[in-house]
Amino acid sequence: MQRMRQSLGPIVATVLLGGAGLLAQKDFVPDTVFKGGTLAGWHVVGRAAWTAQNGTLQGKAAEGDGWLVSEMKLQDVRVFLRLKCAAACNSGVLLRAEKTKDGGLHGVYLSLADKDLNAYDLTLDADGKEVKRVKLAEAPPEVVGISGPAVATPAATAATAPARPRPRRKVAALAEAGSWNSVELIAEDGSLNGTVNDGTLLGGAVSEDGFGAVAIYVGKGSEVRVENLGLKDINSERSVVEATSSHFTKRRISDFYYGWSAVAADTRHNGTMDVVSGPFVYLGPEYTVRRRYRAGREYNPSLEYAPDMVNFAYDFNGDGFADVLASDIEAGQRPIDLYTNPGNEARKWTKSRAVSGVTTEIVLFKDIDGDGKPEILYGGGGQYWYAKPDAANALGLWKSTSISGPLERVLPHGMGVGDINGDGRMDLVVPNGWYEQPAAGQGGKPWKFHEASFGGGGAEMGVYDVNGDGLPDVVTSLEAHGFGLAWFEQKRAADGAIAFERHDIAGDFSTKNAGDVVFSQPHATAFADMDGDGIPDMVVGKSMYHHLEGWGDPDPYGPAMLYVYRTVQDKAAPGGARFVPELVDNHSGVGSAMQVVDLNHDGAMDIVTQSVLGTFVFYGHPGRWTKASSGGVGK
């Protein structure tokens, strides 16, 4: 069952928030947002004066400090608010505030003071005066896998999720007096986590039993304003009502999480496409029989990282049987192994190491050097590379050629291949620009780099003419573990200089999005003509639990969407094109790589994908699409 968080319901809107409506925040949609003009559903403790007007709460502590306390009690809760201090900040938010025996309050408190941005276990007396304050212990050191932080890793996973240093994060800090601060908190089970102005607060251990009010504090001599106060009860869960597009027929060929990728290939030399994902080859065309081509097992998506970030297939030795490339996990990296197909012999395939030192989560398998055979494109060792088999040593390490030369940093997400400048040679596109492939005979030197901004690093980046002006554009997801889709229109100056203009397709819950569709973690994309109009389209979806189950990524419990974004050339649209989202399915999602291919040779493009929910085939129906299927956010 795909888990989603249930809402508080209408009682909270009328009792707690005085008739509040709904206002989306950046990475979640609260159940209720305070928009009232009275303090109905709240009461004041202490000497501070609190008022409400047009959805803004104001607290003044001229006579003494005090609290604004909600009547509604919550346990597992997500809170968002914007807070502004008139001068020096001396404020804070108390969660799970429950009555003590002497009429006071006890809960978990985030201090929002200029010199104290910390979380505490806090006890107050009946007048709101502080009785006891104990700083929360930080969460245990993370065991961090290749993909990101693991909340817990059982012994069985130790070999597949090696520890590495905690990644750098923006430090939480308050804005200067008179400026707004964005505060977001999550209290669930035994932990408190949150951000202040997008800076991360380290998780703190709290009692799992706390249950009580939300309260806002203003210290003596201070004045604060609070707006956009949104609350979401994250205690309840519900399953999604599954929906699949009329343009596709859905086949789930496995119910389990074996990896993050799936690929189709003729592994039996019989003209039939099989599907490879995790340790299995699913035999087509029925896919009801699967064979192990290597050792492997099912993984727990809440706690474990599966090794297969990518799978590729190609007949490397020319015997007619497709071989398989699969990523592994080893020493903090994701090397790629070659599994040589033994033909129709009923045994596991021969394994050899193809590429070492891979650190990027996006790896491509494209013909970039023009020899008619695909190469592996990856980042590792502080450089971007392409690798191809060594003709003199078929089972040895592949020969890697540097594209970028040494860099300060190789971004882990986002990579594309296409002829940006129209010189007939494939170029490499990365989130911060593109590398121009030199002419033959200039080997050994790094490719010329052209700086450009294509987002923070998403999935595979598409390079094709979006608006029909004859110039290749770039289409991409913007943050693999965040939100956002956009296309970048190529512009040519009179002297031939190339620049790109960004056109947003979708953002987060607070933005205007094509078709009102929004989902987080677009970690895998593919590009193909899905609707039969001769123009490539983008296939993209949500990667659930990519950093394991928990609140480390935005909207982790949102539905696992899979969409086709049709490229529609339209002179009236910004840049001369728009993207129209067409729902494929709302209970499958993507991993890190997928394939779009005509599996059954009927002329329609099919989608093969693997996620934490299983392995899926979506058979496209022949014929040009004549009308849109359903959109929507699936909530």
XYZ file of C-alpha atoms in Angstrom:
635
model
C 0.000 0.000 0.000
C 1.319 3.415 -0.922
C 1.219 5.590 2.175
C -0.167 9.106 2.196
C -0.868 11.398 5.109
C -4.502 11.971 6.027
C -5.870 15.461 6.740
C -7.095 16.926 10.025
C -10.579 17.486 8.609
C -12.999 20.402 8.813
C -13.116 20.593 12.639
C -9.598 22.002 12.788
C -10.388 24.635 10.178
C -13.346 26.002 12.104
C -12.285 25.440 15.708
C -8.512 25.737 15.652
C -8.024 28.273 12.909
C -11.254 30.221 12.911
C -12.420 29.403 9.405
C -9.064 29.199 7.653
C -8.767 28.236 4.006
C -6.055 26.245 2.277
C -2.718 27.766 1.318
C 0.023 25.601 -0.147
C 3.537 25.915 1.203
C 6.610 25.181 -0.861
C 6.926 21.459 -0.193
C 3.630 20.438 1.422
C -0.021 21.388 1.570
C -1.210 22.125 5.128
C -4.588 20.886 6.260
C -5.359 24.367 7.546
C -3.823 27.836 7.415
C -4.674 30.643 9.802
C -6.517 33.409 7.946
C -8.777 34.625 10.729
C -9.315 38.018 12.324
C -9.981 36.738 15.851
C -8.277 34.458 18.348
C -11.121 31.941 18.310
C -9.656 28.507 19.013
C -6.677 29.987 20.878
C -6.032 31.312 24.379
C -3.336 33.476 25.936
C -1.071 32.359 28.785
C 1.163 34.970 30.420
C 1.292 38.755 30.189
C 1.931 39.280 26.481
C -0.842 40.774 24.348
C -1.912 38.853 21.258
C -4.164 40.034 18.424
C -5.252 38.704 15.045
C -6.012 40.598 11.849
C -6.372 39.367 8.262
C -4.572 36.122 8.969
C -1.656 37.716 10.822
C -1.004 37.100 14.517
C 0.778 39.802 16.466
C 2.349 39.343 19.882
C 3.586 42.244 22.018
C 5.357 41.614 25.308
C 5.621 45.124 26.741
C 4.410 44.029 30.203
C 5.923 40.561 30.210
C 6.388 37.439 28.135
C 3.615 35.093 27.145
C 2.172 32.409 24.906
C -0.596 31.986 22.360
C -1.861 28.421 22.805
C -4.123 26.466 20.446
C -7.137 24.568 21.734
C -6.518 21.712 19.292
C -4.154 18.960 20.420
C -1.815 17.208 18.001
C 0.935 14.615 18.220
C 2.541 13.887 14.847
C 2.388 17.298 13.229
C 3.970 19.403 10.536
C 4.050 23.168 11.064
C 4.924 26.035 8.760
C 4.933 29.743 9.621
C 6.545 33.015 8.678
C 7.773 35.069 11.609
C 9.087 38.624 11.756
C 10.635 40.297 14.792
C 10.395 44.080 15.179
C 13.802 44.196 16.853
C 15.943 41.508 18.448
C 14.175 38.146 18.106
C 13.028 36.381 21.265
C 10.351 33.959 20.150
C 9.727 30.277 19.612
C 7.266 27.487 18.862
C 6.116 24.833 21.346
C 4.731 21.533 20.029
C 2.916 18.723 21.848
C 2.234 21.134 24.725
C 0.289 19.080 27.293
C -0.980 20.107 30.719
C 1.148 19.281 33.771
C -0.237 18.341 37.172
C 0.108 21.907 38.439
C -1.666 23.413 35.421
C 1.435 24.307 33.445
C 2.592 23.028 30.051
C 5.242 20.573 28.942
C 6.350 20.008 25.357
C 9.116 20.226 22.793
C 10.251 23.775 21.987
C 12.136 25.395 19.131
C 13.780 28.606 20.300
C 13.762 31.376 17.705
C 16.037 33.805 19.504
C 18.943 35.703 18.000
C 21.521 33.824 20.053
C 19.600 30.625 20.626
C 18.397 28.625 17.642
C 18.029 25.281 19.372
C 15.423 22.712 20.379
C 14.528 21.923 23.979
C 12.341 19.844 26.228
C 10.480 22.674 27.998
C 8.288 22.860 31.105
C 6.187 25.928 32.042
C 4.145 26.775 35.114
C 0.490 27.840 35.043
C 1.495 31.456 34.313
C 3.662 30.476 31.354
C 6.929 30.993 33.222
C 9.780 28.668 32.385
C 10.384 25.981 35.008
C 12.826 23.665 33.242
C 14.637 23.653 29.930
C 16.750 20.733 28.651
C 18.444 20.915 25.266
C 17.435 18.026 23.043
C 20.072 15.461 22.273
C 20.988 15.358 18.595
C 19.898 12.367 16.579
C 22.468 9.522 16.409
C 25.168 9.875 13.728
C 23.765 9.004 10.347
C 24.724 5.933 8.420
C 24.738 7.466 4.981
C 24.292 5.390 1.857
C 25.298 6.287 -1.664
C 21.905 7.786 -2.254
C 21.688 9.791 0.968
C 21.127 9.559 4.712
C 19.717 6.387 6.190
C 17.639 6.666 9.332
C 18.564 3.151 10.345
C 20.533 0.425 8.677
C 20.299 -3.185 9.824
C 23.362 -5.365 9.903
C 22.298 -7.045 6.676
C 22.613 -3.728 4.866
C 25.965 -2.626 6.227
C 27.792 -3.802 3.129
C 25.391 -2.002 0.792
C 25.160 1.315 2.664
C 28.698 2.274 3.714
C 29.035 5.172 6.123
C 30.362 8.457 4.846
C 30.477 11.984 6.285
C 27.238 13.881 6.670
C 26.731 16.001 3.527
C 27.074 19.742 3.869
C 23.849 21.552 4.581
C 22.889 25.168 4.806
C 23.182 26.373 8.401
C 19.952 27.627 9.929
C 20.021 31.338 10.861
C 17.487 34.047 11.625
C 17.027 36.970 9.287
C 17.800 40.496 10.447
C 15.194 42.410 12.446
C 12.234 43.496 10.347
C 12.636 40.647 7.842
C 10.526 37.524 7.547
C 11.793 34.113 8.634
C 10.403 30.866 7.198
C 10.087 28.162 9.849
C 9.083 24.561 9.253
C 8.915 21.827 11.903
C 8.059 18.136 11.887
C 7.361 16.243 15.088
C 6.801 12.552 14.444
C 7.280 9.562 16.705
C 10.454 10.220 18.724
C 12.056 13.001 16.713
C 11.824 16.707 15.979
C 13.285 18.071 12.750
C 12.946 21.316 10.898
C 14.362 24.194 8.925
C 14.710 27.921 9.485
C 15.115 29.962 6.294
C 15.909 26.679 4.479
C 18.768 26.012 6.882
C 18.698 22.549 8.427
C 18.209 22.020 12.146
C 19.711 18.729 13.262
C 17.160 16.197 14.411
C 16.467 15.920 18.118
C 15.221 12.959 20.115
C 11.893 13.561 21.884
C 9.337 11.491 23.717
C 7.079 9.476 21.439
C 4.169 9.984 23.826
C 3.906 13.778 23.691
C 0.462 14.993 22.689
C -0.861 18.505 23.031
C -1.256 22.046 21.763
C 0.790 24.230 19.447
C 1.936 27.424 21.167
C 3.830 30.530 20.035
C 6.045 32.496 22.410
C 7.048 36.155 22.592
C 9.668 37.226 25.139
C 9.483 40.346 27.308
C 10.300 43.504 25.402
C 9.811 41.790 22.032
C 7.242 42.115 19.288
C 6.566 39.435 16.679
C 4.249 38.923 13.740
C 3.252 35.494 12.465
C 1.605 34.774 9.121
C 0.916 31.758 6.892
C 0.618 29.572 9.980
C -0.164 26.150 8.537
C -0.654 22.825 10.304
C -0.824 19.288 8.993
C -1.676 16.189 11.000
C 0.719 13.505 9.792
C -0.546 10.774 12.100
C -3.060 9.176 9.740
C -2.307 7.360 6.503
C -4.439 6.409 3.553
C -3.981 4.498 0.331
C -4.290 6.102 -3.069
C -7.100 5.140 -5.447
C -5.086 3.801 -8.357
C -5.601 5.414 -11.764
C -4.003 4.645 -15.132
C -4.260 6.611 -18.365
C -6.540 5.446 -21.161
C -3.474 5.673 -23.416
C -1.738 2.811 -21.569
C -2.297 -0.669 -20.193
C -0.489 -1.302 -16.912
C 1.391 -4.516 -16.103
C 3.110 -4.961 -12.755
C 5.642 -7.719 -13.385
C 7.095 -7.618 -9.871
C 5.705 -6.410 -6.543
C 9.067 -5.872 -4.911
C 11.903 -3.361 -4.622
C 15.022 -4.772 -6.267
C 16.587 -1.595 -7.606
C 16.103 1.826 -9.188
C 16.209 0.977 -12.872
C 14.778 -1.241 -15.605
C 15.810 -1.854 -19.206
C 14.435 -3.879 -22.113
C 16.541 -6.050 -24.416
C 16.556 -9.269 -26.419
C 18.497 -11.498 -24.037
C 17.525 -14.801 -25.717
C 18.267 -13.934 -29.351
C 14.672 -14.730 -30.352
C 13.380 -11.309 -31.421
C 11.401 -10.841 -28.197
C 12.119 -8.037 -25.770
C 12.761 -9.094 -22.179
C 12.941 -6.767 -19.173
C 15.997 -6.621 -16.916
C 15.715 -5.139 -13.429
C 17.574 -5.946 -10.245
C 18.943 -9.515 -10.406
C 16.267 -10.742 -12.807
C 15.523 -11.114 -16.483
C 11.739 -11.131 -16.965
C 11.023 -13.162 -20.068
C 8.812 -11.536 -22.666
C 6.292 -11.200 -23.990
C 4.294 -12.386 -20.949
C 6.887 -11.493 -18.251
C 5.424 -14.166 -15.990
C 8.718 -16.080 -15.805
C 11.879 -14.531 -14.439
C 15.437 -15.855 -14.336
C 18.291 -14.747 -12.100
C 21.254 -13.608 -14.120
C 23.172 -12.820 -10.916
C 22.784 -13.084 -7.156
C 20.414 -10.619 -5.537
C 17.542 -10.179 -3.126
C 14.574 -7.987 -2.255
C 15.277 -4.808 -0.261
C 13.286 -2.922 2.362
C 12.648 0.556 0.893
C 12.194 2.060 4.350
C 15.641 1.022 5.569
C 17.850 -0.216 2.738
C 19.394 0.923 -0.522
C 19.291 -1.488 -3.430
C 22.467 -1.534 -5.546
C 20.986 -1.116 -9.033
C 20.990 2.627 -9.631
C 21.172 1.975 -13.385
C 20.776 -0.985 -15.739
C 21.769 -0.954 -19.404
C 21.734 -3.676 -22.055
C 23.691 -4.143 -25.280
C 25.217 -7.007 -27.250
C 28.880 -6.218 -26.645
C 30.423 -9.371 -28.132
C 28.188 -9.598 -31.198
C 26.771 -13.048 -30.460
C 23.155 -11.870 -30.719
C 22.476 -12.114 -26.977
C 22.178 -8.829 -25.105
C 24.542 -8.391 -22.154
C 23.751 -6.286 -19.087
C 25.466 -3.438 -17.256
C 24.397 -2.919 -13.636
C 25.630 -0.562 -10.932
C 26.807 -1.906 -7.601
C 27.569 -0.319 -4.205
C 31.122 -0.454 -2.986
C 33.277 1.759 -0.748
C 31.051 4.793 -1.014
C 30.793 4.597 -4.818
C 28.622 2.954 -7.478
C 30.895 1.007 -9.821
C 29.325 -0.576 -12.898
C 29.683 -4.258 -13.671
C 29.306 -6.084 -16.985
C 27.349 -9.343 -16.984
C 28.117 -11.326 -20.123
C 25.166 -13.326 -21.399
C 25.956 -17.085 -21.713
C 23.275 -17.558 -24.322
C 20.429 -19.877 -23.504
C 22.412 -21.809 -20.924
C 20.532 -22.034 -17.613
C 23.189 -20.469 -15.404
C 24.200 -17.112 -13.992
C 26.111 -14.724 -16.180
C 29.840 -13.957 -16.000
C 30.584 -10.814 -14.017
C 33.436 -8.393 -14.680
C 34.101 -4.847 -13.500
C 33.539 -2.344 -16.304
C 33.823 1.100 -14.683
C 35.154 2.030 -11.240
C 34.904 5.253 -9.283
C 31.374 6.264 -10.318
C 29.944 8.854 -7.933
C 27.060 10.315 -9.928
C 23.544 8.932 -9.489
C 22.746 9.829 -13.100
C 24.692 7.689 -15.548
C 23.950 7.624 -19.285
C 24.474 5.023 -21.999
C 24.737 6.971 -25.259
C 26.900 7.082 -28.350
C 28.779 10.286 -27.665
C 31.901 9.760 -29.808
C 30.034 8.891 -33.013
C 31.376 5.356 -33.470
C 27.886 3.852 -33.655
C 28.163 2.155 -30.259
C 26.969 3.488 -26.894
C 29.401 4.561 -24.182
C 28.911 4.986 -20.432
C 28.877 8.636 -19.359
C 29.453 9.292 -15.692
C 31.078 11.472 -13.084
C 33.757 10.326 -10.678
C 37.117 11.351 -9.276
C 36.237 15.013 -9.740
C 35.727 14.705 -13.518
C 33.126 13.834 -16.154
C 34.084 10.850 -18.307
C 32.941 8.495 -21.009
C 34.004 4.858 -20.995
C 34.027 2.115 -23.639
C 35.188 -1.521 -23.701
C 38.859 -2.264 -24.176
C 39.083 -4.142 -27.482
C 42.225 -5.941 -26.257
C 40.658 -7.067 -22.965
C 36.937 -7.742 -23.301
C 36.414 -8.520 -19.606
C 38.809 -5.920 -18.249
C 38.166 -2.391 -17.086
C 36.823 -0.150 -19.802
C 38.917 2.700 -21.143
C 37.730 6.000 -19.683
C 38.314 9.331 -21.407
C 38.032 12.568 -19.478
C 35.590 15.118 -20.847
C 35.917 17.883 -18.296
C 39.367 17.547 -16.823
C 39.709 18.006 -13.037
C 36.917 19.993 -11.376
C 36.259 21.286 -7.893
C 33.045 19.314 -7.835
C 31.084 16.917 -10.011
C 27.350 17.282 -9.473
C 25.678 13.953 -8.618
C 22.500 14.616 -10.599
C 21.739 15.812 -14.104
C 23.411 14.832 -17.366
C 22.376 14.908 -21.020
C 23.769 14.320 -24.501
C 22.955 16.269 -27.666
C 24.397 18.464 -30.398
C 23.950 21.873 -28.785
C 25.856 23.956 -31.349
C 24.859 22.057 -34.500
C 28.375 21.001 -35.532
C 27.373 17.352 -35.927
C 29.145 16.189 -32.749
C 27.442 15.202 -29.517
C 28.028 17.491 -26.542
C 27.648 16.785 -22.820
C 25.100 18.855 -20.872
C 25.338 19.145 -17.078
C 23.423 21.356 -14.622
C 25.881 24.254 -14.755
C 26.581 24.284 -18.487
C 27.702 22.187 -21.449
C 30.912 20.681 -22.757
C 31.562 21.150 -26.474
C 33.024 18.068 -28.129
C 36.110 19.002 -30.130
C 36.823 17.891 -33.646
C 38.571 14.554 -34.172
C 42.320 14.714 -33.740
C 42.245 17.021 -30.719
C 42.205 14.104 -28.295
C 43.516 14.286 -24.765
C 42.432 17.821 -23.989
C 39.361 18.707 -21.877
C 36.327 19.731 -23.882
C 35.539 23.441 -23.981
C 33.082 24.342 -21.228
C 30.232 26.826 -21.766
C 28.649 28.043 -18.561
C 24.850 27.980 -18.313
C 22.306 27.312 -15.576
C 19.999 24.320 -16.025
C 18.815 23.968 -12.415
C 20.340 22.225 -9.445
C 20.725 18.786 -11.005
C 17.865 16.451 -11.829
C 17.709 13.381 -14.018
C 18.635 12.681 -17.650
C 18.450 15.976 -19.547
C 16.729 16.031 -22.926
C 18.289 17.902 -25.833
C 15.920 18.554 -28.762
C 14.184 21.361 -30.646
C 11.219 22.156 -28.430
C 9.676 25.129 -30.266
C 10.504 24.276 -33.877
C 12.984 27.101 -34.481
C 15.749 24.719 -35.557
C 17.844 25.133 -32.405
C 18.272 22.347 -29.839
C 16.871 23.254 -26.432
C 17.319 21.577 -23.037
C 14.458 19.937 -21.098
C 15.086 18.745 -17.578
C 13.968 18.176 -14.029
C 15.520 20.787 -11.762
C 16.132 18.952 -8.491
C 16.334 15.172 -8.305
C 15.361 15.239 -4.624
C 13.234 18.365 -4.756
C 10.732 19.874 -7.161
C 10.678 21.386 -10.595
C 10.602 20.836 -14.356
C 11.692 23.389 -16.950
C 12.836 23.807 -20.505
C 15.632 26.104 -21.587
C 15.196 27.821 -24.930
C 18.379 28.201 -26.943
C 19.077 31.719 -28.184
C 21.690 32.667 -30.766
C 23.272 36.122 -30.880
C 24.348 37.732 -34.129
C 27.902 36.528 -33.526
C 26.689 32.976 -32.917
C 27.017 33.090 -29.136
C 24.683 30.630 -27.428
C 22.538 31.465 -24.398
C 19.484 29.857 -22.806
C 16.219 31.310 -21.510
C 14.401 29.368 -18.804
C 10.707 28.507 -19.079
C 9.225 26.770 -16.058
C 6.914 23.806 -16.544
C 6.238 22.876 -12.917
C 7.528 23.954 -9.535
C 6.383 23.149 -6.022
C 3.042 23.360 -4.221
C 3.215 27.155 -3.988
C 3.749 27.830 -7.718
C 1.633 27.829 -10.848
C 2.194 24.520 -12.642
C 1.210 23.130 -16.019
C -2.064 21.268 -15.619
C -1.971 21.962 -11.853
C 0.315 18.930 -11.559
C 3.027 18.816 -8.912
C 5.136 16.008 -7.481
C 8.513 15.873 -5.826
C 11.732 13.946 -6.547
C 11.708 13.731 -10.367
C 14.812 11.535 -10.301
C 14.280 9.800 -13.657
C 13.264 11.073 -17.083
C 13.139 9.728 -20.621
C 12.421 11.421 -23.939
C 10.475 9.982 -26.871
C 7.550 10.806 -29.149
C 4.721 9.437 -27.035
C 1.673 11.014 -28.721
C 2.638 10.408 -32.368
C 3.079 14.035 -33.456
C 6.744 13.633 -34.409
C 8.071 15.755 -31.518
C 9.811 14.230 -28.491
C 7.980 14.372 -25.176
C 9.225 14.053 -21.606
C 8.384 11.014 -19.462
C 8.979 11.720 -15.772
C 7.731 10.707 -12.353
C 8.239 10.683 -8.619
C 10.939 8.575 -6.991
C 9.547 7.503 -3.612
C 11.754 6.845 -0.573
C 14.879 7.644 -2.508
C 16.508 8.567 0.786
C 14.579 5.880 2.621
C 11.325 6.391 4.478
C 11.203 9.601 6.499
C 10.958 13.356 6.187
C 14.409 14.023 4.718
C 12.963 14.801 1.281
C 9.951 16.953 0.374
C 6.521 15.341 0.201
C 7.880 11.846 0.874
C 4.421 10.282 1.178
C 2.913 11.857 -1.912
C 1.603 9.494 -4.612
C 4.185 7.841 -6.860
C 3.185 9.593 -10.063
C 4.256 8.793 -13.619
C 3.529 11.418 -16.301
C 4.069 12.164 -19.946
C 4.617 15.871 -20.567
C 3.639 16.382 -24.208
C 5.695 18.964 -26.089
C 3.216 21.245 -27.840
C 4.574 23.896 -30.179
C 2.483 27.031 -29.664
C 3.564 30.467 -30.871
C 1.358 32.108 -28.234
C 3.170 30.357 -25.378
C 6.349 31.733 -23.779
C 9.247 30.601 -25.951
C 6.835 29.207 -28.535
C 6.010 25.950 -26.753
C 4.200 24.520 -23.746
C 4.232 21.189 -21.965
C 0.935 19.420 -21.296
C 0.978 16.793 -18.526
C -0.803 13.512 -19.210
C -1.167 11.107 -16.305
C 0.204 7.636 -17.019
C -0.272 6.201 -13.538
C -0.427 7.336 -9.909
C 0.858 4.217 -8.149
C 4.181 3.240 -9.702
C 6.620 6.138 -9.976
C 10.223 5.948 -11.110
C 13.663 5.159 -9.760
C 16.842 6.676 -11.200
C 16.563 5.428 -14.777
C 13.842 3.983 -16.986
C 13.362 3.111 -20.635
C 10.831 4.075 -23.261
C 10.746 1.508 -26.072
C 8.302 -0.309 -28.349
C 8.320 -3.636 -26.524
C 5.711 -5.463 -28.598
C 6.477 -3.881 -31.999
C 2.995 -2.398 -32.426
C 4.241 1.108 -33.247
C 3.379 2.609 -29.860
C 5.960 3.575 -27.253
C 5.914 1.609 -24.007
C 7.393 2.555 -20.621
C 9.491 0.238 -18.458
C 10.182 1.395 -14.921
C 11.296 0.099 -11.530
C 10.597 1.794 -8.210
C 10.189 0.862 -4.563
C 6.675 -0.276 -5.510
C 7.861 -2.864 -8.022
C 8.681 -3.352 -11.692
C 6.171 -2.059 -14.242
C 5.461 -2.158 -17.940
C 3.033 0.374 -19.438
C 1.955 -0.676 -22.917
C 1.184 2.313 -25.084
C -1.866 2.070 -27.315
C -1.224 2.525 -31.050
C -2.453 5.683 -32.763
C -1.932 9.367 -32.242
C -3.357 10.780 -29.047
C -6.432 12.836 -29.844
C -7.301 14.206 -26.416
C -5.720 14.761 -23.025
C -5.981 12.190 -20.297
C -6.313 13.164 -16.653
C -3.950 15.557 -14.918
C -4.183 16.726 -11.326
C -1.920 16.355 -8.336
C -3.301 12.986 -7.282
C -4.057 14.167 -3.749
